[in-house]
Amino acid sequence: MVQSRELTKYPLAVVAKLLDAFGDSLGGGYDIGCQFETTLNNSSVGPLARSFHHTCLVGAFHRHVYRRICQLSSLTTYVKGLGIEDLETCEQMFSKSNSLALALWYTSVFHHQQAIDSYFEHNDELEIYGNLTNFLYNNYKCHMPFWTLNSKSASPDIWI
């Protein structure tokens, strides 16, 4: 792995492209969000990111690694508007796909790509949508007491 900061050009290019496409008040989750924010501010993309109020966030899995001041400004738990999103979906997805490695050890490049494509297609069509209903229902049920405590005017027609 390259020890210099030349690899940061890719996330910087992604931020520049996203700011160009989506504009103001965009946030991006990154494992090293605090360090990346410093790099972003010192780069040529920095003025654009500041003018568009870009926020660098840290996923919930990395919460115990960072200083308190970084946690308060960058951790998903404390950022208003993210809800219960932990910004770890990609890591979870790629962690699950690691099970393919052993089965594909001696196969050709074509069969690697075919198996990975089939895996994610299967995951998209069958696994995700099947589990999505349970996920949404359980999160709704879990957070409903907080909504009723925080809002006296919660409409009963949204209750299950």
PDB file of C-alpha atoms in Angstrom:
ATOM      1  CA  MET A   1       0.000   0.000   0.000  1.00  0.00           C
ATOM      2  CA  VAL A   2       1.224   3.465  -0.794  1.00  0.00           C
ATOM      3  CA  GLN A   3       2.114   5.403   2.358  1.00  0.00           C
ATOM      4  CA  SER A   4       1.744   8.860   0.861  1.00  0.00           C
ATOM      5  CA  ARG A   5      -1.479  10.801   0.536  1.00  0.00           C
ATOM      6  CA  GLU A   6      -1.728  10.216  -3.199  1.00  0.00           C
ATOM      7  CA  LEU A   7      -4.577   7.738  -2.652  1.00  0.00           C
ATOM      8  CA  THR A   8      -6.760  10.538  -1.276  1.00  0.00           C
ATOM      9  CA  LYS A   9      -7.194  11.846  -4.794  1.00  0.00           C
ATOM     10  CA  TYR A  10      -9.968   9.301  -5.365  1.00  0.00           C
ATOM     11  CA  PRO A  11     -12.212  10.316  -2.445  1.00  0.00           C
ATOM     12  CA  LEU A  12     -11.489  13.979  -3.229  1.00  0.00           C
ATOM     13  CA  ALA A  13     -12.608  13.425  -6.818  1.00  0.00           C
ATOM     14  CA  VAL A  14     -15.746  11.654  -5.570  1.00  0.00           C
ATOM     15  CA  VAL A  15     -16.605  14.558  -3.254  1.00  0.00           C
ATOM     16  CA  ALA A  16     -16.050  17.078  -6.056  1.00  0.00           C
ATOM     17  CA  LYS A  17     -18.289  15.107  -8.418  1.00  0.00           C
ATOM     18  CA  LEU A  18     -21.033  14.646  -5.790  1.00  0.00           C
ATOM     19  CA  LEU A  19     -20.988  18.329  -4.872  1.00  0.00           C
ATOM     20  CA  ASP A  20     -21.247  19.182  -8.550  1.00  0.00           C
ATOM     21  CA  ALA A  21     -24.182  16.796  -8.998  1.00  0.00           C
ATOM     22  CA  PHE A  22     -26.130  17.295  -5.735  1.00  0.00           C
ATOM     23  CA  GLY A  23     -25.049  20.683  -4.417  1.00  0.00           C
ATOM     24  CA  ASP A  24     -25.579  22.039  -0.931  1.00  0.00           C
ATOM     25  CA  SER A  25     -25.601  20.279   2.464  1.00  0.00           C
ATOM     26  CA  LEU A  26     -24.132  16.959   1.404  1.00  0.00           C
ATOM     27  CA  GLY A  27     -22.493  14.619   3.887  1.00  0.00           C
ATOM     28  CA  GLY A  28     -20.243  11.662   3.256  1.00  0.00           C
ATOM     29  CA  GLY A  29     -19.466   8.761   5.546  1.00  0.00           C
ATOM     30  CA  TYR A  30     -15.860   7.632   5.644  1.00  0.00           C
ATOM     31  CA  ASP A  31     -13.936   5.402   8.075  1.00  0.00           C
ATOM     32  CA  ILE A  32     -11.390   8.146   8.645  1.00  0.00           C
ATOM     33  CA  GLY A  33     -13.841  11.027   8.404  1.00  0.00           C
ATOM     34  CA  CYS A  34     -11.950  13.353  10.766  1.00  0.00           C
ATOM     35  CA  GLN A  35      -8.654  12.961   8.914  1.00  0.00           C
ATOM     36  CA  PHE A  36     -10.371  13.169   5.556  1.00  0.00           C
ATOM     37  CA  GLU A  37     -12.084  16.409   6.557  1.00  0.00           C
ATOM     38  CA  THR A  38      -8.676  17.967   7.219  1.00  0.00           C
ATOM     39  CA  THR A  39      -7.360  16.655   3.903  1.00  0.00           C
ATOM     40  CA  LEU A  40     -10.468  17.914   2.104  1.00  0.00           C
ATOM     41  CA  ASN A  41     -10.192  21.391   3.630  1.00  0.00           C
ATOM     42  CA  ASN A  42      -6.518  21.643   2.632  1.00  0.00           C
ATOM     43  CA  SER A  43      -7.110  20.442  -0.933  1.00  0.00           C
ATOM     44  CA  SER A  44      -8.184  22.332  -4.036  1.00  0.00           C
ATOM     45  CA  VAL A  45     -11.722  20.976  -3.463  1.00  0.00           C
ATOM     46  CA  GLY A  46     -11.793  22.533   0.035  1.00  0.00           C
ATOM     47  CA  PRO A  47     -13.289  25.936  -0.882  1.00  0.00           C
ATOM     48  CA  LEU A  48     -16.034  24.228  -2.895  1.00  0.00           C
ATOM     49  CA  ALA A  49     -16.793  21.812  -0.038  1.00  0.00           C
ATOM     50  CA  ARG A  50     -16.959  24.653   2.498  1.00  0.00           C
ATOM     51  CA  SER A  51     -19.187  26.791   0.272  1.00  0.00           C
ATOM     52  CA  PHE A  52     -21.588  23.854  -0.163  1.00  0.00           C
ATOM     53  CA  HIS A  53     -21.496  23.010   3.587  1.00  0.00           C
ATOM     54  CA  HIS A  54     -20.121  19.506   3.020  1.00  0.00           C
ATOM     55  CA  THR A  55     -19.862  17.382   6.176  1.00  0.00           C
ATOM     56  CA  CYS A  56     -17.488  14.461   6.693  1.00  0.00           C
ATOM     57  CA  LEU A  57     -19.074  11.778   8.847  1.00  0.00           C
ATOM     58  CA  VAL A  58     -17.764   8.725  10.679  1.00  0.00           C
ATOM     59  CA  GLY A  59     -19.654   5.424  10.708  1.00  0.00           C
ATOM     60  CA  ALA A  60     -21.110   4.108  13.956  1.00  0.00           C
ATOM     61  CA  PHE A  61     -18.717   1.148  14.008  1.00  0.00           C
ATOM     62  CA  HIS A  62     -15.753   3.504  14.435  1.00  0.00           C
ATOM     63  CA  ARG A  63     -17.226   5.507  17.310  1.00  0.00           C
ATOM     64  CA  HIS A  64     -14.796   4.368  20.008  1.00  0.00           C
ATOM     65  CA  VAL A  65     -11.682   5.240  18.047  1.00  0.00           C
ATOM     66  CA  TYR A  66     -12.062   8.997  17.830  1.00  0.00           C
ATOM     67  CA  ARG A  67     -11.606  11.877  20.225  1.00  0.00           C
ATOM     68  CA  ARG A  68     -14.696  13.308  21.895  1.00  0.00           C
ATOM     69  CA  ILE A  69     -14.676  16.512  19.822  1.00  0.00           C
ATOM     70  CA  CYS A  70     -14.584  14.458  16.604  1.00  0.00           C
ATOM     71  CA  GLN A  71     -17.397  12.256  17.877  1.00  0.00           C
ATOM     72  CA  LEU A  72     -19.651  15.214  18.594  1.00  0.00           C
ATOM     73  CA  SER A  73     -19.206  16.735  15.153  1.00  0.00           C
ATOM     74  CA  SER A  74     -18.791  13.681  12.916  1.00  0.00           C
ATOM     75  CA  LEU A  75     -20.365  10.586  14.477  1.00  0.00           C
ATOM     76  CA  THR A  76     -23.682   9.534  12.935  1.00  0.00           C
ATOM     77  CA  THR A  77     -25.277   9.163  16.358  1.00  0.00           C
ATOM     78  CA  TYR A  78     -25.051  12.914  16.968  1.00  0.00           C
ATOM     79  CA  VAL A  79     -25.769  14.260  13.486  1.00  0.00           C
ATOM     80  CA  LYS A  80     -29.325  15.474  13.133  1.00  0.00           C
ATOM     81  CA  GLY A  81     -31.203  14.083  10.155  1.00  0.00           C
ATOM     82  CA  LEU A  82     -29.496  10.702   9.803  1.00  0.00           C
ATOM     83  CA  GLY A  83     -31.926   8.828  12.015  1.00  0.00           C
ATOM     84  CA  ILE A  84     -30.676   5.335  12.755  1.00  0.00           C
ATOM     85  CA  GLU A  85     -28.378   5.073   9.720  1.00  0.00           C
ATOM     86  CA  ASP A  86     -24.955   3.770  10.748  1.00  0.00           C
ATOM     87  CA  LEU A  87     -23.114   4.312   7.408  1.00  0.00           C
ATOM     88  CA  GLU A  88     -21.725   0.777   7.556  1.00  0.00           C
ATOM     89  CA  THR A  89     -23.873  -0.834   4.831  1.00  0.00           C
ATOM     90  CA  CYS A  90     -21.027  -1.138   2.321  1.00  0.00           C
ATOM     91  CA  GLU A  91     -18.728  -2.747   4.872  1.00  0.00           C
ATOM     92  CA  GLN A  92     -21.437  -5.209   5.862  1.00  0.00           C
ATOM     93  CA  MET A  93     -22.148  -6.050   2.231  1.00  0.00           C
ATOM     94  CA  PHE A  94     -18.511  -6.598   1.317  1.00  0.00           C
ATOM     95  CA  SER A  95     -17.946  -8.562   4.512  1.00  0.00           C
ATOM     96  CA  LYS A  96     -20.749 -10.919   3.501  1.00  0.00           C
ATOM     97  CA  SER A  97     -19.335 -11.250  -0.002  1.00  0.00           C
ATOM     98  CA  ASN A  98     -15.977 -12.405   1.407  1.00  0.00           C
ATOM     99  CA  SER A  99     -17.483 -15.892   1.627  1.00  0.00           C
ATOM    100  CA  LEU A 100     -17.094 -16.093  -2.162  1.00  0.00           C
ATOM    101  CA  ALA A 101     -13.298 -15.985  -1.936  1.00  0.00           C
ATOM    102  CA  LEU A 102     -12.774 -19.618  -0.977  1.00  0.00           C
ATOM    103  CA  ALA A 103     -15.117 -20.924  -3.683  1.00  0.00           C
ATOM    104  CA  LEU A 104     -13.437 -18.821  -6.365  1.00  0.00           C
ATOM    105  CA  TRP A 105      -9.831 -19.518  -5.422  1.00  0.00           C
ATOM    106  CA  TYR A 106      -8.851 -21.468  -8.568  1.00  0.00           C
ATOM    107  CA  THR A 107     -11.355 -20.108 -11.079  1.00  0.00           C
ATOM    108  CA  SER A 108     -10.725 -17.841 -14.043  1.00  0.00           C
ATOM    109  CA  VAL A 109     -11.253 -14.074 -14.073  1.00  0.00           C
ATOM    110  CA  PHE A 110     -14.442 -14.585 -16.064  1.00  0.00           C
ATOM    111  CA  HIS A 111     -15.843 -16.977 -13.453  1.00  0.00           C
ATOM    112  CA  HIS A 112     -14.825 -14.563 -10.673  1.00  0.00           C
ATOM    113  CA  GLN A 113     -16.836 -11.789 -12.290  1.00  0.00           C
ATOM    114  CA  GLN A 114     -19.741 -14.107 -13.076  1.00  0.00           C
ATOM    115  CA  ALA A 115     -19.969 -15.395  -9.497  1.00  0.00           C
ATOM    116  CA  ILE A 116     -19.688 -11.927  -7.957  1.00  0.00           C
ATOM    117  CA  ASP A 117     -22.353 -10.594 -10.322  1.00  0.00           C
ATOM    118  CA  SER A 118     -24.655 -13.538  -9.529  1.00  0.00           C
ATOM    119  CA  TYR A 119     -24.071 -13.117  -5.800  1.00  0.00           C
ATOM    120  CA  PHE A 120     -25.028  -9.439  -5.759  1.00  0.00           C
ATOM    121  CA  GLU A 121     -27.950  -9.997  -8.138  1.00  0.00           C
ATOM    122  CA  HIS A 122     -29.284 -12.732  -5.848  1.00  0.00           C
ATOM    123  CA  ASN A 123     -28.710 -10.526  -2.827  1.00  0.00           C
ATOM    124  CA  ASP A 124     -30.555  -7.602  -4.440  1.00  0.00           C
ATOM    125  CA  GLU A 125     -33.529  -9.571  -5.690  1.00  0.00           C
ATOM    126  CA  LEU A 126     -34.159 -12.123  -2.968  1.00  0.00           C
ATOM    127  CA  GLU A 127     -32.365 -11.406   0.241  1.00  0.00           C
ATOM    128  CA  ILE A 128     -32.634  -7.625   0.547  1.00  0.00           C
ATOM    129  CA  TYR A 129     -36.288  -7.172  -0.336  1.00  0.00           C
ATOM    130  CA  GLY A 130     -37.308 -10.153   1.759  1.00  0.00           C
ATOM    131  CA  ASN A 131     -35.574  -8.780   4.840  1.00  0.00           C
ATOM    132  CA  LEU A 132     -36.395  -5.119   4.212  1.00  0.00           C
ATOM    133  CA  THR A 133     -39.967  -5.413   5.467  1.00  0.00           C
ATOM    134  CA  ASN A 134     -38.877  -7.018   8.729  1.00  0.00           C
ATOM    135  CA  PHE A 135     -36.114  -4.445   9.161  1.00  0.00           C
ATOM    136  CA  LEU A 136     -38.446  -1.483   8.649  1.00  0.00           C
ATOM    137  CA  TYR A 137     -41.183  -2.941  10.841  1.00  0.00           C
ATOM    138  CA  ASN A 138     -38.815  -3.779  13.710  1.00  0.00           C
ATOM    139  CA  ASN A 139     -37.172  -0.344  13.596  1.00  0.00           C
ATOM    140  CA  TYR A 140     -40.576   1.330  13.464  1.00  0.00           C
ATOM    141  CA  LYS A 141     -41.757  -0.708  16.436  1.00  0.00           C
ATOM    142  CA  CYS A 142     -38.547   0.002  18.362  1.00  0.00           C
ATOM    143  CA  HIS A 143     -38.666   3.771  17.820  1.00  0.00           C
ATOM    144  CA  MET A 144     -42.411   4.331  18.162  1.00  0.00           C
ATOM    145  CA  PRO A 145     -42.221   4.955  21.958  1.00  0.00           C
ATOM    146  CA  PHE A 146     -39.676   7.734  21.376  1.00  0.00           C
ATOM    147  CA  TRP A 147     -41.895   9.371  18.772  1.00  0.00           C
ATOM    148  CA  THR A 148     -44.929   9.351  21.043  1.00  0.00           C
ATOM    149  CA  LEU A 149     -42.925  10.754  23.951  1.00  0.00           C
ATOM    150  CA  ASN A 150     -41.418  13.520  21.818  1.00  0.00           C
ATOM    151  CA  SER A 151     -44.573  14.480  19.998  1.00  0.00           C
ATOM    152  CA  LYS A 152     -47.873  14.991  21.782  1.00  0.00           C
ATOM    153  CA  SER A 153     -49.530  15.513  18.416  1.00  0.00           C
ATOM    154  CA  ALA A 154     -48.441  12.194  16.876  1.00  0.00           C
ATOM    155  CA  SER A 155     -51.220  11.091  14.600  1.00  0.00           C
ATOM    156  CA  PRO A 156     -52.766   7.735  15.652  1.00  0.00           C
ATOM    157  CA  ASP A 157     -53.301   6.764  12.000  1.00  0.00           C
ATOM    158  CA  ILE A 158     -49.546   6.133  11.601  1.00  0.00           C
ATOM    159  CA  TRP A 159     -49.519   3.605  14.443  1.00  0.00           C
ATOM    160  CA  ILE A 160     -49.647  -0.100  13.724  1.00  0.00           C
TER     161      ILE A 160
END
